[in-house]
């Protein structure tokens, strides 16, 4: 049996000590006083611990079952979903007009982390609904919004994203699903979509599929793709449900993890669909969902590493095995707990420093999203767009590695399903793949985002680092040495890599792309380095002002020092690899692999 | 559906071009002419591809079932086991006296790689038999050897290792299983063992359990542990089977992978056991099995990465998605194959250069074992003892990472069980844990092996590297630059880490142990660097002498250049981490995790 405790205190530290959200000038942030955010986070933590997490292994063991076209979710999911609906959690950051609470993304993100930690497979039903609702909100007509948003925000209806087909994943230009225009302005959608999470299930009254398809006679390839709203049940003018539409689940996939979520093959047999956004601009509309989804997936990397870490700590404190090399620490007992051993410590510190750094990174990202939306700040929008592939790719690669480390602490018991540690790794594995496999994130970063707007946004990142160092150095020698110096070095490595791409990517773009994954990782480390420096500074300040909970801040500093000393130097290895270019990577003929 | 093709050609290259085994002067090696080894490897490859691999997913899906104390193995396992027995594969490197073929370990290792690649769960039944037979061979009385070895070498009887108990894994001093001496010289064994692979199954006439237990009244802790032979069925004087012994399977564990292997809770209820080796010297006897088992587990890391890589390559050549950034390479088709993309190449080159380097490392290790045993060479024995935790820990950590990379090439399809890629990762995961979790390997390496015999063996490794560089530099500028320079740098990093341990481990042993996993990994990289330099040299020589298959040797050189340029520099990051010592690792009180 695993446990989950919401890291409310750490979240409060981020919101109020580090990001100082109430002072930010972002509309709506002034209401986010510490007492208020505490209450929201505590409430979300409670449902996570008491309702969602106990169903996590249930979902893994039972999975979903398809019978006569109906998908049965695992025991208890339906009741738990009812409680989620009652709490209004899906609409947390949706407009009040549609029944939401209009809170900023930064709160939705913190709450989302808890839900994913507690039960990722379950949370996806809601997360996809949120994503689909966001796309309708951004691109729908008033009528579409009025029709679909209220029940989706209430989570009475859930949503899905339908992109992938058997022959087409990343390369959506290969799509075959067709949309035939009808006299009444609607379309008939025909084709097959695969890997559709939450495509069919028994927890909502209706399911609103967002489906990419090609309008007959439109341009070839990706330029001919449009986005459609395809409800499971037709919706009458008064909002009541009508006949069943021609969208059905053909089979469920058997997967490595997230068994509690129904992964469907969806068949569209002349299903009625409504154009969402403009004709042939489906990709633009879909990207509204995908960018949000990518941040959400990065969040899953953190979320799974957090819950796995919590359980690894428990086990390391509990399990007696061997003696500390520096002398028994539990002399009365038959052996010392695992946590006395330096290699176990190393592993736990890796996990802890990652999770806390990642949490800060995502909170900062969410804050930039709020700044972009609520203050119409295009610079914030550009920077968070640049960082989106880093959040998705780096945090899920690393998050997965961390769950493996957590599992390893358990030794043989971690390999036994009963411990629950295997499930964390199997569930975390998907986050490296879906919403654009991490290699595609790296390609997006290096091939597109880095040079966007003349490289303005990456320069803004370097300026941020530089001014943070400038503004905070000289006051505390230890802080300068332990935090600012390593950050400076990492930022220098990152700049050198960018310079290498500029100088050598022109000659041959493969010189840049061969280093794309390394660049994504070094960028991720640099971001966590920056966040650790900011958290370190906040901790130093809190201690200097005589904060009551000194142990919390000292622990924060010690954890940051670990990250800066042991993890951040990875940037130099990534740089060394990048600077070898494409020659050795591309040397072989395909036949010689 | 996955496929497996034995890498016979690469193995032949290692045996004859690189290690030049027939010229080595090791007894028995003179018979290993290329034609002969080719015939053995081809035969093993055939049974691997045709018999073992088709049962790999069957084993995963069906698993083992316990009914009324009897374990039923998956469909087809029993018949396949019959074919393995017919081929005499278990006795390949066992003495002729007991029905074996007396071949050296280096052949057994190559064959073992194929079997594990094809079907790890299946191969464990045989591998454990081999391990148990080796322990009886090393420590048994003549009577024990005559009784147990012939049917075990024939694999009519299989073997197991019984160490772990619920409260005791690595720390065997916590063991509770008791052995009560009987008047006839035998013992009554009472206790529970867990995680016993192949503990009970339906493929052999008898199962010979090797069980660690404490003789009543003996010393406390690890010093009171003895090793016992506990047969499932009693063996009559004429070798026929008698009554059922008091050893039974209480339950099967549900695991993350290797479902085709029965992982048993074994209950010993006053079971009759026979002392193997000396009283209270059970650990020494068990280590005979464990060192062999550790090499075998390292081999699994390689084996799983090899088969996963083969399938990733197929998929990357087959799956059309996107266009090469340098211009379409499949202009007639709707898209280019994945393999045109630099990031996919990077991943495949990581996998390929690892598998081939690891194969060379293990072959070299096996050759040292043969040298140690057959020429009674204590230096070879010391060096291979030093390298055993590296082979086990580095190759299984890295091997696992490589299966994850292989799976990633498949995108979403890799997460679906149907592709078979998930199974490779789930099966590979156990190798990082069993036979001593990798953290324990790192502890063994840094805490024990490094300083053994006054550090003589690690010095021997450095001398080997140094003389290889000296003997082979100056002839070929490109080879010096691409292979020898990186090797020199890696060896220098490794020496610096050793120096750091010496200077700082005295003050506080945690300074060494906090860097133990990093050291194990940098040592592994240095070994693969050495092996790649040796393989590179062999390829240069072959090309210079006008070898007919120039493409093979050029591919080998290109793969080696990749490893030296992109992977070997990891040593510098490991060194940087090691040199930060224990301070940040051990900074927190246990309560503050």
XYZ file of C-alpha atoms in Angstrom, chain A:
593
model
C 0.000 0.000 0.000
C 1.282 3.397 -0.974
C 0.397 6.731 0.579
C 0.163 10.289 -0.686
C 0.367 13.497 1.283
C -0.110 16.762 -0.563
C 3.008 18.992 -0.366
C 0.898 21.965 0.657
C 3.627 23.612 2.636
C 6.062 23.538 -0.243
C 3.431 24.959 -2.543
C 2.673 27.782 -0.141
C 6.389 28.547 0.070
C 6.519 28.818 -3.723
C 3.436 30.949 -4.084
C 4.162 33.367 -1.297
C 7.877 33.309 -0.407
C 9.349 32.757 -3.846
C 6.894 33.990 -6.475
C 5.196 36.491 -4.124
C 2.072 36.178 -6.192
C -0.047 38.785 -4.471
C 2.527 41.441 -5.369
C 2.749 40.467 -9.024
C 0.141 42.755 -10.491
C -1.515 39.948 -12.402
C -5.298 40.398 -12.359
C -6.837 37.966 -9.907
C -3.570 37.339 -8.065
C -4.348 39.998 -5.483
C -7.068 37.725 -4.131
C -4.659 34.847 -3.636
C -3.722 35.622 -0.062
C -1.906 32.902 1.844
C -4.955 31.937 3.870
C -7.027 31.551 0.771
C -4.537 29.469 -1.211
C -3.927 27.373 1.876
C -7.622 26.553 2.117
C -7.846 25.605 -1.556
C -4.704 23.488 -1.443
C -5.737 21.738 1.751
C -9.125 20.892 0.301
C -7.542 19.524 -2.884
C -5.039 17.621 -0.788
C -7.819 16.038 1.207
C -9.706 14.686 -1.768
C -6.387 13.523 -3.268
C -5.403 11.585 -0.186
C -8.806 10.336 0.896
C -10.667 9.738 -2.357
C -8.281 9.529 -5.319
C -5.212 7.782 -3.991
C -6.977 4.768 -2.460
C -8.291 4.013 -5.967
C -4.886 4.200 -7.611
C -3.943 0.536 -7.346
C -7.550 -0.501 -7.853
C -7.449 1.209 -11.227
C -4.156 -0.441 -12.079
C -5.340 -3.934 -11.195
C -8.842 -3.850 -12.615
C -8.298 -1.626 -15.622
C -11.193 -0.742 -17.875
C -13.451 -3.273 -19.563
C -15.269 -2.904 -22.883
C -18.542 -4.819 -23.175
C -21.107 -4.253 -25.922
C -19.632 -0.887 -26.755
C -19.729 0.304 -23.147
C -16.574 0.882 -21.121
C -16.758 0.041 -17.429
C -14.258 1.993 -15.312
C -12.685 0.400 -12.223
C -14.582 -0.087 -8.993
C -15.087 3.183 -7.181
C -14.104 5.489 -10.036
C -17.665 6.590 -10.720
C -18.329 7.551 -7.112
C -15.000 9.360 -6.874
C -15.761 11.214 -10.093
C -19.010 12.326 -8.521
C -17.060 13.800 -5.628
C -14.711 15.589 -8.002
C -17.704 17.095 -9.771
C -19.284 18.196 -6.496
C -16.082 19.989 -5.591
C -16.171 21.908 -8.871
C -12.496 21.152 -9.466
C -12.647 21.009 -13.266
C -13.964 24.551 -13.475
C -11.431 25.963 -11.027
C -9.782 28.186 -13.628
C -12.685 28.416 -16.079
C -14.787 31.583 -16.577
C -17.605 32.166 -14.133
C -19.921 32.683 -17.098
C -19.774 28.947 -17.737
C -19.877 27.882 -14.146
C -16.180 28.097 -13.347
C -14.377 29.906 -10.545
C -12.088 31.990 -12.734
C -8.967 31.271 -10.709
C -5.577 31.687 -12.348
C -3.636 28.837 -13.931
C -1.144 28.834 -11.083
C -3.801 27.466 -8.719
C -5.087 24.963 -11.249
C -1.525 23.735 -11.659
C -0.925 23.141 -7.966
C -4.204 21.322 -7.613
C -3.521 19.341 -10.784
C -0.213 18.131 -9.407
C -1.960 16.683 -6.372
C -4.605 14.924 -8.414
C -2.015 13.406 -10.751
C 0.181 12.310 -7.855
C -2.765 10.663 -6.202
C -4.185 8.945 -9.257
C -2.968 9.832 -12.715
C -5.226 7.486 -14.673
C -8.289 8.873 -12.929
C -7.240 12.494 -13.248
C -6.849 12.201 -17.013
C -10.636 11.974 -17.454
C -10.909 15.388 -15.950
C -7.710 16.803 -17.422
C -8.799 16.021 -20.966
C -12.165 17.580 -20.305
C -10.409 20.729 -19.188
C -8.248 20.701 -22.316
C -11.201 20.218 -24.658
C -13.159 22.933 -22.883
C -10.196 25.297 -23.259
C -10.146 24.716 -27.014
C -13.874 25.381 -27.300
C -13.466 28.464 -25.138
C -10.709 29.781 -27.391
C -12.121 28.858 -30.792
C -15.839 28.132 -30.434
C -18.748 30.249 -31.567
C -20.917 31.770 -28.865
C -23.474 29.082 -29.502
C -20.883 26.323 -29.196
C -19.596 27.782 -25.975
C -23.077 28.129 -24.537
C -23.955 24.595 -25.539
C -20.871 22.677 -24.524
C -19.026 24.614 -21.862
C -21.422 24.602 -18.920
C -21.750 20.798 -18.736
C -18.013 20.348 -19.464
C -16.971 22.850 -16.822
C -19.246 20.976 -14.423
C -17.646 17.753 -15.705
C -21.093 16.283 -16.351
C -19.764 15.853 -19.857
C -16.155 14.918 -20.446
C -13.877 15.672 -23.383
C -11.279 13.976 -25.559
C -8.605 14.816 -28.142
C -8.605 12.760 -31.346
C -5.426 13.195 -33.354
C -3.565 9.926 -33.845
C -4.411 7.367 -36.500
C -2.732 4.018 -37.075
C -0.458 5.418 -39.798
C -0.036 8.888 -38.362
C 1.214 10.130 -35.042
C 3.529 13.132 -34.958
C 3.137 13.655 -38.689
C -0.515 14.645 -38.802
C -0.273 15.444 -42.497
C -0.691 11.714 -43.099
C -4.193 11.837 -41.652
C -7.009 10.018 -43.460
C -10.113 10.826 -41.406
C -12.535 12.713 -43.658
C -15.161 15.378 -43.026
C -17.956 15.681 -45.565
C -19.810 19.011 -45.546
C -23.571 18.716 -45.120
C -26.300 21.042 -46.263
C -27.062 22.165 -42.680
C -23.497 23.346 -42.101
C -22.466 20.290 -40.128
C -20.056 17.582 -41.349
C -20.078 13.812 -41.509
C -16.870 12.509 -39.928
C -15.511 9.153 -41.086
C -12.303 7.463 -40.009
C -10.466 5.730 -37.205
C -8.523 7.339 -34.358
C -6.307 5.442 -31.934
C -4.856 5.995 -28.459
C -7.862 8.097 -27.448
C -7.647 8.535 -23.694
C -11.034 8.592 -21.962
C -12.629 7.966 -25.366
C -15.489 6.001 -23.841
C -16.445 5.389 -20.219
C -19.340 5.259 -17.789
C -18.690 8.327 -15.654
C -20.343 11.128 -17.634
C -23.617 11.774 -19.426
C -21.962 12.758 -22.659
C -18.497 12.795 -24.212
C -17.383 15.673 -26.413
C -14.772 14.469 -28.879
C -12.560 17.033 -30.552
C -11.556 15.383 -33.804
C -9.021 16.382 -36.422
C -10.136 15.524 -39.959
C -9.682 16.631 -43.532
C -12.527 18.357 -45.341
C -13.005 16.668 -48.690
C -11.464 18.733 -51.468
C -9.234 20.737 -49.139
C -5.444 21.178 -49.417
C -3.119 18.175 -49.057
C -1.190 17.398 -45.916
C -1.306 19.333 -42.697
C -2.796 22.409 -44.358
C -6.041 20.595 -45.019
C -6.709 19.612 -41.432
C -9.689 21.031 -39.544
C -10.987 20.503 -36.023
C -14.489 19.266 -35.227
C -16.713 18.884 -32.211
C -18.227 15.400 -32.304
C -20.509 14.633 -29.357
C -21.183 11.053 -28.300
C -24.857 11.945 -27.920
C -26.403 14.621 -30.089
C -27.409 17.711 -28.150
C -30.896 19.138 -28.626
C -31.523 22.855 -28.768
C -32.647 22.911 -25.166
C -29.388 21.222 -24.121
C -30.999 17.848 -23.521
C -29.400 14.778 -25.044
C -30.662 13.287 -28.273
C -29.740 10.294 -30.386
C -26.446 8.459 -30.195
C -23.943 9.840 -32.714
C -21.834 7.590 -34.965
C -18.776 7.667 -32.709
C -17.938 4.453 -30.879
C -15.129 2.655 -29.112
C -13.931 -0.305 -31.199
C -11.479 -1.683 -28.666
C -9.418 -0.851 -25.599
C -5.642 -0.954 -25.783
C -3.679 -3.081 -23.329
C -1.015 -0.776 -21.987
C 2.053 -0.746 -19.791
C 0.332 1.501 -17.258
C -2.456 4.044 -16.612
C -4.771 1.032 -16.687
C -7.521 2.979 -14.961
C -7.867 5.210 -17.998
C -9.681 3.859 -21.032
C -7.426 4.117 -24.092
C -9.771 3.655 -27.017
C -9.715 2.920 -30.686
C -12.467 5.322 -31.798
C -14.461 4.651 -34.918
C -16.251 7.551 -36.569
C -18.826 6.237 -39.005
C -20.353 9.274 -40.608
C -20.616 10.875 -37.195
C -22.054 14.376 -37.097
C -19.414 16.972 -36.335
C -19.313 20.748 -36.034
C -16.411 22.791 -37.261
C -14.483 24.337 -34.364
C -12.577 27.421 -35.447
C -11.766 28.028 -39.093
C -11.732 25.593 -41.979
C -8.260 24.105 -42.551
C -6.962 25.776 -39.406
C -7.436 22.737 -37.244
C -3.843 22.582 -36.162
C -3.951 26.078 -34.738
C -7.064 25.270 -32.766
C -5.644 21.951 -31.623
C -2.486 23.624 -30.406
C -4.517 25.495 -27.832
C -5.221 22.119 -26.311
C -1.787 20.726 -26.959
C 0.191 23.482 -25.277
C -1.983 23.209 -22.211
C -1.752 19.439 -22.428
C 2.037 19.588 -22.670
C 2.292 21.602 -19.493
C -0.114 19.148 -17.893
C 2.041 16.247 -18.977
C 5.185 17.901 -17.643
C 3.245 18.245 -14.418
C 2.625 14.488 -14.431
C 6.393 13.895 -14.541
C 6.704 15.908 -11.343
C 3.543 14.443 -9.813
C 4.601 10.816 -10.192
C 8.118 11.530 -8.967
C 6.666 13.253 -5.875
C 4.397 10.407 -4.804
C 7.046 7.782 -5.573
C 9.567 9.783 -3.552
C 7.242 10.018 -0.545
C 6.925 6.257 -0.444
C 10.639 5.703 -0.983
C 11.363 7.922 2.011
C 8.956 5.944 4.167
C 10.572 2.685 3.143
C 14.102 4.025 3.639
C 13.236 5.083 7.173
C 11.439 1.868 7.961
C 13.438 -0.930 6.442
C 16.320 -2.137 8.594
C 19.292 -3.356 6.604
C 22.998 -3.073 7.316
C 24.828 -0.586 9.494
C 25.972 2.962 8.857
C 29.635 2.841 7.907
C 30.296 5.622 10.427
C 28.828 3.664 13.344
C 25.470 2.148 14.230
C 22.642 4.678 14.292
C 20.064 2.265 15.636
C 22.235 0.282 18.032
C 19.295 -1.178 19.914
C 17.811 -2.619 16.750
C 19.049 -5.549 14.676
C 20.203 -3.146 11.944
C 20.043 0.511 10.869
C 17.365 1.875 8.558
C 18.273 2.156 4.877
C 18.350 5.939 5.086
C 21.703 5.893 6.897
C 23.466 4.674 3.733
C 25.077 7.370 1.578
C 23.974 5.806 -1.704
C 20.357 5.735 -0.539
C 20.728 9.363 0.513
C 22.114 10.257 -2.893
C 19.102 8.686 -4.525
C 16.614 10.384 -2.181
C 18.327 13.746 -2.580
C 18.163 13.356 -6.366
C 14.436 12.743 -6.046
C 13.749 15.477 -3.514
C 15.774 18.157 -5.247
C 14.187 17.293 -8.569
C 10.608 17.332 -7.307
C 10.960 20.646 -5.496
C 12.850 22.243 -8.371
C 10.326 20.959 -10.901
C 7.432 22.233 -8.819
C 8.967 25.690 -8.796
C 9.630 25.544 -12.546
C 6.029 24.671 -13.336
C 4.639 27.228 -10.925
C 6.763 29.865 -12.609
C 5.537 28.633 -16.008
C 1.913 28.839 -14.869
C 2.527 32.338 -13.577
C 3.880 33.361 -16.968
C 0.773 31.918 -18.603
C -1.390 34.008 -16.307
C 0.736 37.046 -17.041
C 0.452 36.384 -20.774
C -3.317 35.936 -20.668
C -4.402 38.320 -17.968
C -1.983 41.123 -18.744
C -1.786 40.380 -22.473
C 1.977 40.214 -22.170
C 3.477 38.849 -25.378
C 6.943 38.566 -23.849
C 5.646 36.261 -21.130
C 3.787 34.342 -23.808
C 6.942 33.984 -25.884
C 9.033 32.822 -22.963
C 6.532 30.251 -21.787
C 6.152 28.997 -25.354
C 9.904 28.530 -25.497
C 9.872 26.694 -22.188
C 6.833 24.494 -22.909
C 8.860 21.733 -24.646
C 11.406 21.919 -21.816
C 8.693 21.525 -19.186
C 7.173 18.622 -21.065
C 10.338 16.827 -22.196
C 12.773 17.436 -19.378
C 10.324 16.989 -16.536
C 8.893 13.753 -17.889
C 12.278 12.210 -18.772
C 13.643 13.152 -15.384
C 10.407 12.428 -13.568
C 10.439 8.925 -14.970
C 14.058 8.385 -13.928
C 13.128 9.531 -10.446
C 10.303 6.999 -10.146
C 12.839 4.353 -11.115
C 15.106 5.597 -8.330
C 12.222 5.507 -5.861
C 11.394 1.966 -6.891
C 15.058 0.987 -6.537
C 15.069 2.023 -2.867
C 12.625 -0.844 -2.252
C 15.017 -3.461 -3.614
C 13.213 -6.648 -4.600
C 10.016 -5.449 -2.992
C 9.857 -2.636 -5.547
C 9.571 -5.166 -8.356
C 6.574 -6.822 -6.729
C 3.331 -5.170 -7.787
C 2.024 -5.300 -4.230
C 4.383 -2.484 -3.204
C 2.798 -0.104 -5.697
C 6.209 1.208 -6.782
C 6.090 -0.524 -10.131
C 2.826 1.214 -10.959
C 4.379 4.627 -10.423
C 7.067 3.850 -12.995
C 4.646 2.256 -15.458
C 2.233 5.167 -15.170
C 5.033 7.739 -15.429
C 6.390 6.105 -18.578
C 3.561 7.370 -20.804
C 4.330 11.004 -20.051
C 7.573 10.736 -22.069
C 5.503 9.651 -25.049
C 2.098 11.270 -25.330
C 1.344 14.853 -26.364
C 4.412 14.662 -28.587
C 7.168 12.193 -27.769
C 10.089 13.865 -26.025
C 12.242 13.735 -29.133
C 9.584 15.829 -30.830
C 9.653 18.276 -27.922
C 13.405 18.612 -28.404
C 12.884 19.179 -32.128
C 10.245 21.806 -31.391
C 12.629 23.519 -28.988
C 15.729 23.566 -31.159
C 14.129 23.577 -34.592
C 11.435 26.154 -33.926
C 11.197 27.857 -30.544
C 14.851 28.776 -30.081
C 14.999 31.014 -33.126
C 11.401 32.276 -32.869
C 11.087 36.071 -32.957
C 14.769 36.380 -33.735
C 15.828 34.454 -30.658
C 14.288 37.113 -28.459
C 12.828 34.739 -25.894
C 15.942 32.748 -25.200
C 17.798 36.047 -24.792
C 15.135 37.056 -22.293
C 15.865 33.882 -20.342
C 19.571 34.647 -20.213
C 18.795 38.214 -19.142
C 16.618 36.900 -16.348
C 19.439 34.724 -15.102
C 21.946 37.520 -15.421
C 19.855 40.031 -13.531
C 19.008 37.538 -10.828
C 22.712 36.934 -10.289
C 23.499 40.638 -10.401
C 20.705 41.569 -8.020
C 21.524 38.918 -5.469
C 25.272 38.551 -5.341
C 27.634 40.055 -2.815
C 25.362 39.867 0.186
C 26.059 36.323 1.306
C 29.308 34.616 0.384
C 27.972 31.115 0.915
C 24.930 31.818 -1.223
C 27.104 33.244 -3.982
C 29.358 30.187 -3.928
C 26.709 27.497 -3.525
C 23.979 28.924 -5.731
C 25.052 31.788 -7.960
C 28.353 30.398 -9.205
C 26.858 27.094 -10.370
C 23.947 28.940 -11.977
C 26.356 31.190 -13.823
C 28.289 28.173 -15.101
C 25.156 26.394 -16.269
C 23.873 29.465 -18.034
C 27.236 29.849 -19.752
C 27.057 26.243 -20.955
C 23.579 26.823 -22.290
C 24.671 29.943 -24.127
C 27.640 28.113 -25.618
C 25.293 25.416 -26.900
C 23.025 28.021 -28.472
C 26.092 29.609 -30.059
C 27.196 26.239 -31.407
C 23.780 25.733 -33.004
C 23.874 29.168 -34.602
C 27.336 28.688 -36.024
C 26.963 25.100 -37.171
C 23.259 24.607 -37.723
C 23.388 26.916 -40.753
C 25.928 24.719 -42.487
C 23.965 21.615 -41.666
C 20.768 21.616 -39.616
C 21.616 18.116 -38.426
C 24.370 19.677 -36.311
C 21.649 21.313 -34.259
C 19.127 18.504 -34.301
C 21.662 15.860 -33.269
C 22.029 17.828 -30.044
C 18.372 18.628 -29.531
C 17.660 16.219 -26.677
C 20.867 17.226 -24.921
C 19.876 20.864 -25.320
C 16.412 20.247 -23.918
C 17.961 18.591 -20.877
C 20.577 21.252 -20.290
C 17.908 23.910 -20.612
C 15.816 22.040 -18.071
C 18.739 21.883 -15.664
C 19.414 25.579 -16.141
C 15.767 26.338 -15.371
C 15.834 24.215 -12.244
C 19.120 25.901 -11.345
C 17.458 29.292 -11.647
C 14.507 28.135 -9.593
C 16.761 26.679 -6.916
C 18.662 29.947 -6.763
C 15.378 31.813 -6.347
C 14.200 29.386 -3.688
C 17.577 29.576 -1.961
C 17.344 33.344 -1.890
C 13.829 33.195 -0.463
C 15.054 30.803 2.231
C 18.023 33.013 3.098
C 15.691 35.989 3.376
C 13.212 34.093 5.511
C 15.938 32.951 7.882
C 17.377 36.454 8.070
C 13.969 37.808 8.995
C 13.696 35.269 11.781
C 11.042 33.022 10.239
C 9.575 30.705 12.806
C 10.070 27.490 10.858
C 13.847 27.655 10.467
C 14.165 23.926 9.836
C 11.986 24.197 6.751
C 14.153 26.926 5.258
C 17.414 25.274 6.206
C 16.211 22.049 4.619
C 15.308 24.029 1.524
C 18.813 25.480 1.376
C 20.460 22.100 1.895
C 18.343 20.546 -0.831
C 19.209 23.391 -3.177
C 22.906 23.049 -2.458
C 22.633 19.384 -3.412
C 20.999 20.207 -6.720
C 23.523 22.886 -7.566
C 26.476 20.672 -6.645
C 25.388 17.315 -7.982
C 22.786 17.825 -10.696
C 23.361 21.155 -12.343
C 26.881 20.278 -13.593
C 25.173 17.926 -16.067
C 25.012 20.943 -18.389
C 28.710 20.568 -19.149
C 28.284 16.991 -20.350
C 25.342 17.977 -22.522
C 27.390 20.805 -23.990
C 30.314 18.484 -24.729
C 27.981 16.137 -26.580
C 26.301 18.930 -28.514
C 29.643 20.275 -29.651
C 30.517 16.989 -31.353
C 27.799 17.829 -33.880
C 26.123 15.471 -36.285
C 29.124 13.637 -37.726
C 29.165 10.592 -35.466
C 25.381 10.612 -35.088
C 24.659 10.463 -38.818
C 27.682 8.414 -39.910
C 25.974 5.110 -40.662
C 23.911 4.151 -43.646
C 20.497 3.048 -42.460
C 21.281 -0.444 -43.711
C 24.163 -0.775 -41.263
C 22.194 -0.430 -38.070
